[in-house]
Coordinates of C-alpha atoms in Angstrom, one line a residue:
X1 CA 24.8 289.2 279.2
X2 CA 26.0 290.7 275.6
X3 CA 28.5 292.4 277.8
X4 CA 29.8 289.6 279.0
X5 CA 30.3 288.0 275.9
X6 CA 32.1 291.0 274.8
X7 CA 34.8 291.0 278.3
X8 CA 35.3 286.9 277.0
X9 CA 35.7 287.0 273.4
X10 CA 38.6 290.3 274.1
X11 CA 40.1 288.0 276.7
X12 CA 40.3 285.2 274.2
X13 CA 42.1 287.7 271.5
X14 CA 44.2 289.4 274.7
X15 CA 45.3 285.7 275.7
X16 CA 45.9 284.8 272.1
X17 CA 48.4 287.9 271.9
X18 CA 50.1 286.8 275.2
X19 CA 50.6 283.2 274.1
X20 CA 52.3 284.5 270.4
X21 CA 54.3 287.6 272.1
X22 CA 55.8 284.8 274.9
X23 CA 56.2 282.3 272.9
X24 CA 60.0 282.6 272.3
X25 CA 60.5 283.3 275.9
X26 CA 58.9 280.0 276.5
X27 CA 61.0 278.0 274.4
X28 CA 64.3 279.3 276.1
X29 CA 63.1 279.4 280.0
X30 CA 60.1 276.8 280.0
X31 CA 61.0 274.0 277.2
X32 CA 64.8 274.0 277.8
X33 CA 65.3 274.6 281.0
X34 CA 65.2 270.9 283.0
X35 CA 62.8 271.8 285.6
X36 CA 59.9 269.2 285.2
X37 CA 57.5 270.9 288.0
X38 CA 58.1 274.0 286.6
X39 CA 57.3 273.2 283.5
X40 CA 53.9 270.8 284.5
X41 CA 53.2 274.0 286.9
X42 CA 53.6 276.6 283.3
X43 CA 51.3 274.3 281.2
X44 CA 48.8 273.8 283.8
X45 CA 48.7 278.0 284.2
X46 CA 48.6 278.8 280.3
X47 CA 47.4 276.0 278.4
X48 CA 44.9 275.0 281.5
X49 CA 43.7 278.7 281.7
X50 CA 43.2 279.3 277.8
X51 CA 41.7 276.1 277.4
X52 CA 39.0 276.7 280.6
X53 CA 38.7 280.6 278.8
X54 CA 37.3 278.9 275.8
X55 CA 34.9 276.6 277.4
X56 CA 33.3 279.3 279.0
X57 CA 33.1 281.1 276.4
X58 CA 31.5 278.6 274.3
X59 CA 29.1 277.9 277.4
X60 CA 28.2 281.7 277.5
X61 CA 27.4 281.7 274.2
X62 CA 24.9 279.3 274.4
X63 CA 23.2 280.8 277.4
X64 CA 22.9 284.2 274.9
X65 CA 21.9 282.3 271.8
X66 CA 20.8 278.5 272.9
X67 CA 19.8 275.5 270.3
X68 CA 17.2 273.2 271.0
X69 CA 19.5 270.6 270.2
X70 CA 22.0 271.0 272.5
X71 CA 22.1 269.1 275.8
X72 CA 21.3 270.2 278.9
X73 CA 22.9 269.6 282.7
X74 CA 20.6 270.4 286.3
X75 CA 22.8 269.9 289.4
X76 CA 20.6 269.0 292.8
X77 CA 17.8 266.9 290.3
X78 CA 16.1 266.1 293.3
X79 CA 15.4 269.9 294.0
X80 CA 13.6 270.7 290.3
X81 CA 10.0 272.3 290.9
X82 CA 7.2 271.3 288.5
X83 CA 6.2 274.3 286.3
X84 CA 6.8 275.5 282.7
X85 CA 10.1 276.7 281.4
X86 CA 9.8 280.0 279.2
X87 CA 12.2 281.1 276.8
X88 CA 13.7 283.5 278.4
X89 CA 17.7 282.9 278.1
X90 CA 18.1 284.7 281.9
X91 CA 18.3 283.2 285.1
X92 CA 14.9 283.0 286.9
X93 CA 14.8 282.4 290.5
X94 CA 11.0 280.7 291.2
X95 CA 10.0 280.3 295.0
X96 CA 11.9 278.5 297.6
X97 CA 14.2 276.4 298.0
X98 CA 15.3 276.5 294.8
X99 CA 17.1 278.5 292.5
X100 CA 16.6 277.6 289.1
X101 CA 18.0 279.5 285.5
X102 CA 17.7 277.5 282.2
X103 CA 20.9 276.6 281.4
X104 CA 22.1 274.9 278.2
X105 CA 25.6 272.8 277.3
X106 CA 27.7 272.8 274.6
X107 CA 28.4 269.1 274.8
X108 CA 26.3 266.0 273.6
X109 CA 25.1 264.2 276.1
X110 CA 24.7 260.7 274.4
X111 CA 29.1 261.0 274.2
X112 CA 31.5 260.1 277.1
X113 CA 33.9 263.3 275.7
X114 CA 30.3 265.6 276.1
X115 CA 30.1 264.7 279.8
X116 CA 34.0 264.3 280.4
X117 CA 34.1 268.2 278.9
X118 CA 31.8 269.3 281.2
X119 CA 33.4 268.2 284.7
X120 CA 37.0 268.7 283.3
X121 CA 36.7 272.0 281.7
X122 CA 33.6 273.3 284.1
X123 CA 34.6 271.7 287.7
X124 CA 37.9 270.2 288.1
X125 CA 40.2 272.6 285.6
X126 CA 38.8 276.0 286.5
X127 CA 37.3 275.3 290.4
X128 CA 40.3 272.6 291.3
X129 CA 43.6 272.9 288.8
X130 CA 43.9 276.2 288.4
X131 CA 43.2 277.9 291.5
X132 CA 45.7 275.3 293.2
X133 CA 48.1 275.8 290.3
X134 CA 48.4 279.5 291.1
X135 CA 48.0 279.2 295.0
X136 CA 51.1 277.1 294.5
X137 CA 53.4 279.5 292.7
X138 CA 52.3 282.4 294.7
X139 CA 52.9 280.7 297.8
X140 CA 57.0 279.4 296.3
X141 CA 57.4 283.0 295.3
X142 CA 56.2 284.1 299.2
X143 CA 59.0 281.2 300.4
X144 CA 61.5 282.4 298.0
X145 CA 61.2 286.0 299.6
X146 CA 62.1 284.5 303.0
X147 CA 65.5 283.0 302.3
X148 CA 63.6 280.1 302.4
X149 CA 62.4 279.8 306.0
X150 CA 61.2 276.6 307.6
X151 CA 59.0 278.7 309.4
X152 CA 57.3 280.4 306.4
X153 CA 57.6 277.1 304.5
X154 CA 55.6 275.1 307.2
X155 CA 52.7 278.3 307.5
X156 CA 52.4 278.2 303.7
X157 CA 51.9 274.3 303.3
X158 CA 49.1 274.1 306.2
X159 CA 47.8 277.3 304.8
X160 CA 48.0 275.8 301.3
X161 CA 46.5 271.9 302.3
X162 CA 43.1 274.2 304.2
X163 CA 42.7 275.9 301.2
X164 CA 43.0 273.1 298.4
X165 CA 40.7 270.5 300.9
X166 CA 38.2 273.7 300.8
X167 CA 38.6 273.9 297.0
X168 CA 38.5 269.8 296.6
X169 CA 35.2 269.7 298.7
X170 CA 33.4 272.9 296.8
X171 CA 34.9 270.8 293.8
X172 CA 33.6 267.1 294.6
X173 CA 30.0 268.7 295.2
X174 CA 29.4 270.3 291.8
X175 CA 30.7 267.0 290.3
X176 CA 28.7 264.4 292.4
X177 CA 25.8 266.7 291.8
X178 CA 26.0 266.4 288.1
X179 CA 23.1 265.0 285.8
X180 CA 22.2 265.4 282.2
X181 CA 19.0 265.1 280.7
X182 CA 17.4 265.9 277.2
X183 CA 14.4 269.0 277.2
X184 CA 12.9 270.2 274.1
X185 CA 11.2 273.0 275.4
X186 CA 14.7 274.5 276.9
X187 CA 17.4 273.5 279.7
X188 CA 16.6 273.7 283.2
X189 CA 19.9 274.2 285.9
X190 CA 19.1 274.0 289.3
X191 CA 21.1 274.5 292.1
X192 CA 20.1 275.2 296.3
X193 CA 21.0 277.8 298.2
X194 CA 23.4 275.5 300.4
X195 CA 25.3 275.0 296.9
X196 CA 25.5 278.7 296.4
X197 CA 26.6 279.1 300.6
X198 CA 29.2 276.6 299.9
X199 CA 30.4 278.2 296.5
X200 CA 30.7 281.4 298.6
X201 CA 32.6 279.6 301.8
X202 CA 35.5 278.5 298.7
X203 CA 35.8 282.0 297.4
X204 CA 36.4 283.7 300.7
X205 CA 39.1 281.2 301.7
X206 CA 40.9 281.7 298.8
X207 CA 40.6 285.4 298.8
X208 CA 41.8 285.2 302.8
X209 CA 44.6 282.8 301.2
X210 CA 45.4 285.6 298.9
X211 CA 45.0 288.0 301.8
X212 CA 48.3 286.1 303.8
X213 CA 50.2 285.8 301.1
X214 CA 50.2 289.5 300.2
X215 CA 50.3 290.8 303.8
X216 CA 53.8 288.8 303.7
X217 CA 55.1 289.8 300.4
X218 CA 54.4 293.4 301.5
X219 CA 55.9 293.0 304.8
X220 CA 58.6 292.0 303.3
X221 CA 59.6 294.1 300.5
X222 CA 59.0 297.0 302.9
X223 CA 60.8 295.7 305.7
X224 CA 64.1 295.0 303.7
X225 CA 63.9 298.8 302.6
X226 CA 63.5 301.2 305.9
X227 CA 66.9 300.7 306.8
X228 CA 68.0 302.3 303.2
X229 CA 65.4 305.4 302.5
X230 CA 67.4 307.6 300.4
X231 CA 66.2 310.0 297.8
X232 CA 66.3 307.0 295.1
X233 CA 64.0 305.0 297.3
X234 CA 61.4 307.8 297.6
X235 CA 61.5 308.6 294.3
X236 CA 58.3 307.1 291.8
X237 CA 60.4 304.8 289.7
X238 CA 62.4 303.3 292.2
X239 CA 59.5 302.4 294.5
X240 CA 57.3 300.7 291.0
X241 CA 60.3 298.9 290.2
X242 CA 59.9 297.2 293.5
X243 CA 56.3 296.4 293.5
X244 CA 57.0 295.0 290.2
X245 CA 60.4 292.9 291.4
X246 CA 58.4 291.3 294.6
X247 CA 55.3 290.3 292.1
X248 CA 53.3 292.5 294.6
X249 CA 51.1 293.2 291.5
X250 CA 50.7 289.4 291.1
X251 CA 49.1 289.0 294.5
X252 CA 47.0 292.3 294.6
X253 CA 45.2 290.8 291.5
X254 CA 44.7 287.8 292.6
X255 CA 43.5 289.1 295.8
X256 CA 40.7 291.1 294.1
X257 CA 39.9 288.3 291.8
X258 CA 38.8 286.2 295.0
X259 CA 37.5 289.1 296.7
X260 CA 35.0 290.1 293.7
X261 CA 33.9 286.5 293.0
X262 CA 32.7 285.9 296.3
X263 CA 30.9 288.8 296.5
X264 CA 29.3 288.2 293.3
X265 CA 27.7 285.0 295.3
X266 CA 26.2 287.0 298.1
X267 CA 23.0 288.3 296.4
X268 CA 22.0 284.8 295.0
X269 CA 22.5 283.1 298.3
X270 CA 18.4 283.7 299.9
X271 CA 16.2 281.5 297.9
X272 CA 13.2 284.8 298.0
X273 CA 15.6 287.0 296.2
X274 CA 15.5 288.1 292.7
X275 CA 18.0 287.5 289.9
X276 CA 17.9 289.8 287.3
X277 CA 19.9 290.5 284.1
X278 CA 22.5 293.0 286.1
X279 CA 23.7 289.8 288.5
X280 CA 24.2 287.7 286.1
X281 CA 26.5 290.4 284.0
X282 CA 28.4 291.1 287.1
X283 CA 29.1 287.2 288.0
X284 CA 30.0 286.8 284.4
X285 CA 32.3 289.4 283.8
X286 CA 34.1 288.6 287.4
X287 CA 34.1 284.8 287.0
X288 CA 34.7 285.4 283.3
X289 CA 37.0 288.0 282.8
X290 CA 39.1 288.8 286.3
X291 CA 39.5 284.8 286.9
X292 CA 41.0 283.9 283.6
X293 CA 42.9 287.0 283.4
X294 CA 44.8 286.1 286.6
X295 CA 45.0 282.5 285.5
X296 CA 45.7 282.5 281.6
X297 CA 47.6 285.3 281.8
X298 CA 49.4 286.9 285.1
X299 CA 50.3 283.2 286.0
X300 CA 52.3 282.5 283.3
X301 CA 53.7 285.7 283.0
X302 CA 54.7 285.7 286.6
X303 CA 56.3 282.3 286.0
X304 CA 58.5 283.5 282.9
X305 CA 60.2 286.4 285.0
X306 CA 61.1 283.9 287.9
X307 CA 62.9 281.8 285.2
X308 CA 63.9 284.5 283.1
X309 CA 65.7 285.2 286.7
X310 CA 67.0 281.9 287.2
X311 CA 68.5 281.5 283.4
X312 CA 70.7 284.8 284.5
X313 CA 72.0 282.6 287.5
X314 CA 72.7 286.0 289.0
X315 CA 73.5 285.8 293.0
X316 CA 75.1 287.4 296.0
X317 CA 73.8 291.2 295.9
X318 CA 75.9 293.6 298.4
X319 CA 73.3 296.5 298.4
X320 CA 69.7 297.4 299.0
X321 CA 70.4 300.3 296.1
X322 CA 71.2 297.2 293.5
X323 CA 68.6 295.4 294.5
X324 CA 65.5 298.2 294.0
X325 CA 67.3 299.3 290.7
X326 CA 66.2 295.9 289.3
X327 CA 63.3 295.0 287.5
X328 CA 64.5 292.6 285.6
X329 CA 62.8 289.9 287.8
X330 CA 58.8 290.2 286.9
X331 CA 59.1 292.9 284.1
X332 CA 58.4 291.0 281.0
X333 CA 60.5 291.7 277.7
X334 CA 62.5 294.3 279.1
X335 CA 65.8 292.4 278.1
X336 CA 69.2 292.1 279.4
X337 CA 70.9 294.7 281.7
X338 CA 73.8 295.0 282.3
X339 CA 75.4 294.7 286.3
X340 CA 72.2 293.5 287.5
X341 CA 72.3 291.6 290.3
X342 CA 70.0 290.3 293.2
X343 CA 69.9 288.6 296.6
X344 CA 69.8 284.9 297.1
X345 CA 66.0 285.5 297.8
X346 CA 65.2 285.7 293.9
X347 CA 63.0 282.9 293.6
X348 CA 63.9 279.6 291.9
X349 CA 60.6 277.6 291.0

């Protein structure tokens, strides 16, 4: 669990960094620029994302190094098994159908703001806002490489509205679920295995989500290529400029992000197995680490190249050569240059 403090608090500094470096890029394309979802969509992404970052990194900290008088929050009350709590600070799985780890919060619980904290920051920002937030622009990008098809617009909504209903239910569970209550002796958090099933179910549709999204931006960055394979095409630079261009990068880590954090919900789901100190490591450092760093950070960087794009209001490319030359579109800071140009596909957010 140390560990895992360690991945948070260098994300925290990393997403510090990112925030200061971008800053002036955010004024120019973000702040001025009079596109009001884009904006709302930008400071959901990076303010949402650092601000979830730091809650859970307050909350891991007090799993590592927990005070007595902090509050405490058990979801599923009516599942809690009479016994003693130790003070171990790791998650203990006692007999079935129970899992139960002590667990203690930040927050007061005689305040409204302690309890509002807890199912903004903990449920609704990081399990509702911000997945949906980047589902969103990864699915206008995906649009924006069609020419804007009706056809891929209509697949991407109901593929969208599945997902987010998914999210929303996985979301409105941990909330109803919900109770605090004071213990001197420690914190207890309990939660059933049909919570953790469900948790799981939410992952893997975003990671299939993910999955069709990256199958199309790949089919078509490829596809607009084989009719052009010349020696600059197979040559290293060329083809990394266009993974970079189409944001393939974008969805591959997104992709893995879902991929990992369902798995990391596999080996708590029987209610006879054994948590020990690795599991929790591994589910901190994925949820943790890989989640915010797609969120707090590759979001918003993937948004300021699709409006560092649209600020150029450069259109009407005549080549495929022109076109795979440019990086300009997701490479951040790499400045102006000169006779780039671009398709109508570039994306407008």
């Amino acid at each position: 669990m140390d560990s895992s403090y360690v991945y948070l608090s260098w994300m925290a500094q990393v997403n510090r960094y990112v925030l200061v470096l971008n800053l002036d890029e955010e004024v120019e394309f973000i702040w001025r620029v009079p596109a009001k979802r884009s904006l709302l969509l930008y400071v959901l992404l990076t303010y949402g994302g650092a601000l979830n970052l730091i809650y859970q990194r307050n909350e891991l900290i007090n799993i590592l190094h927990p005070r007595k008088d902090l509050a405490c929050v058990r979801i599923k009350p009516q599942s809690i098994s009479q016994h003693a709590i130790s003070n171990k600070h790791i998650y203990q799985l006692p007999t079935a159908p129970s899992i139960e780890f002590e667990y203690k919060l930040s927050s007061d619980t005689n305040t409204i703001s302690g309890k509002a904290a807890v199912v903004f920051d903990g449920v609704i920002l990081g399990s509702l806002l911000l997945p949906s937030g980047l589902n969103g622009m990864l699915a206008l990008r995906v649009y924006a490489m069609y020419s804007q098809s009706k056809k891929i617009c209509a697949f991407l909504i109901v593929c969208f509205a599945i997902v987010q209903v998914i999210n929303l239910a996985g979301s409105l569970g941990l909330i109803i679920g919900v109770n605090f209550f004071p213990l001197a002796s420690g914190c207890l958090f309990v939660e059933t295995s049909a919570a953790f099933v469900l948790q799981l179910i939410v992952d893997i549709t975003n990671c299939l989500y993910e999955v069709v999204l990256l199958v199309l931006a790949l089919h078509r960055t490829f596809k607009d290529q084989v009719a052009n394979i010349t020696s600059s095409w197979r040559s290293f630079n060329t083809l990394w400029s266009i993974l970079i261009r189409d944001n393939i990068f974008y969805f591959l880590f997104a992709t893995l992000n879902w991929a990992l954090t369902a798995s990391s919900w596999i080996p708590n789901i029987p209610a006879e197995a054994s948590a020990s100190s690795v599991d929790n490591v591994v589910y901190a450092v994925i949820a943790g680490f890989l989640t915010n760093y797609v969120f707090a950070m590759l979001g918003p960087i993937m948004m300021l190249s699709i409006r560092r794009f649209d600020a150029k209001q450069v259109r009407g490319g005549t080549s495929n050569e022109v076109e795979a030359a440019t990086i300009e579109f997701a490479a951040v800071g790499t400045g102006s240059r000169a006779g780039m140009q671009s398709t109508a596909e570039g994306a407008e957010v």
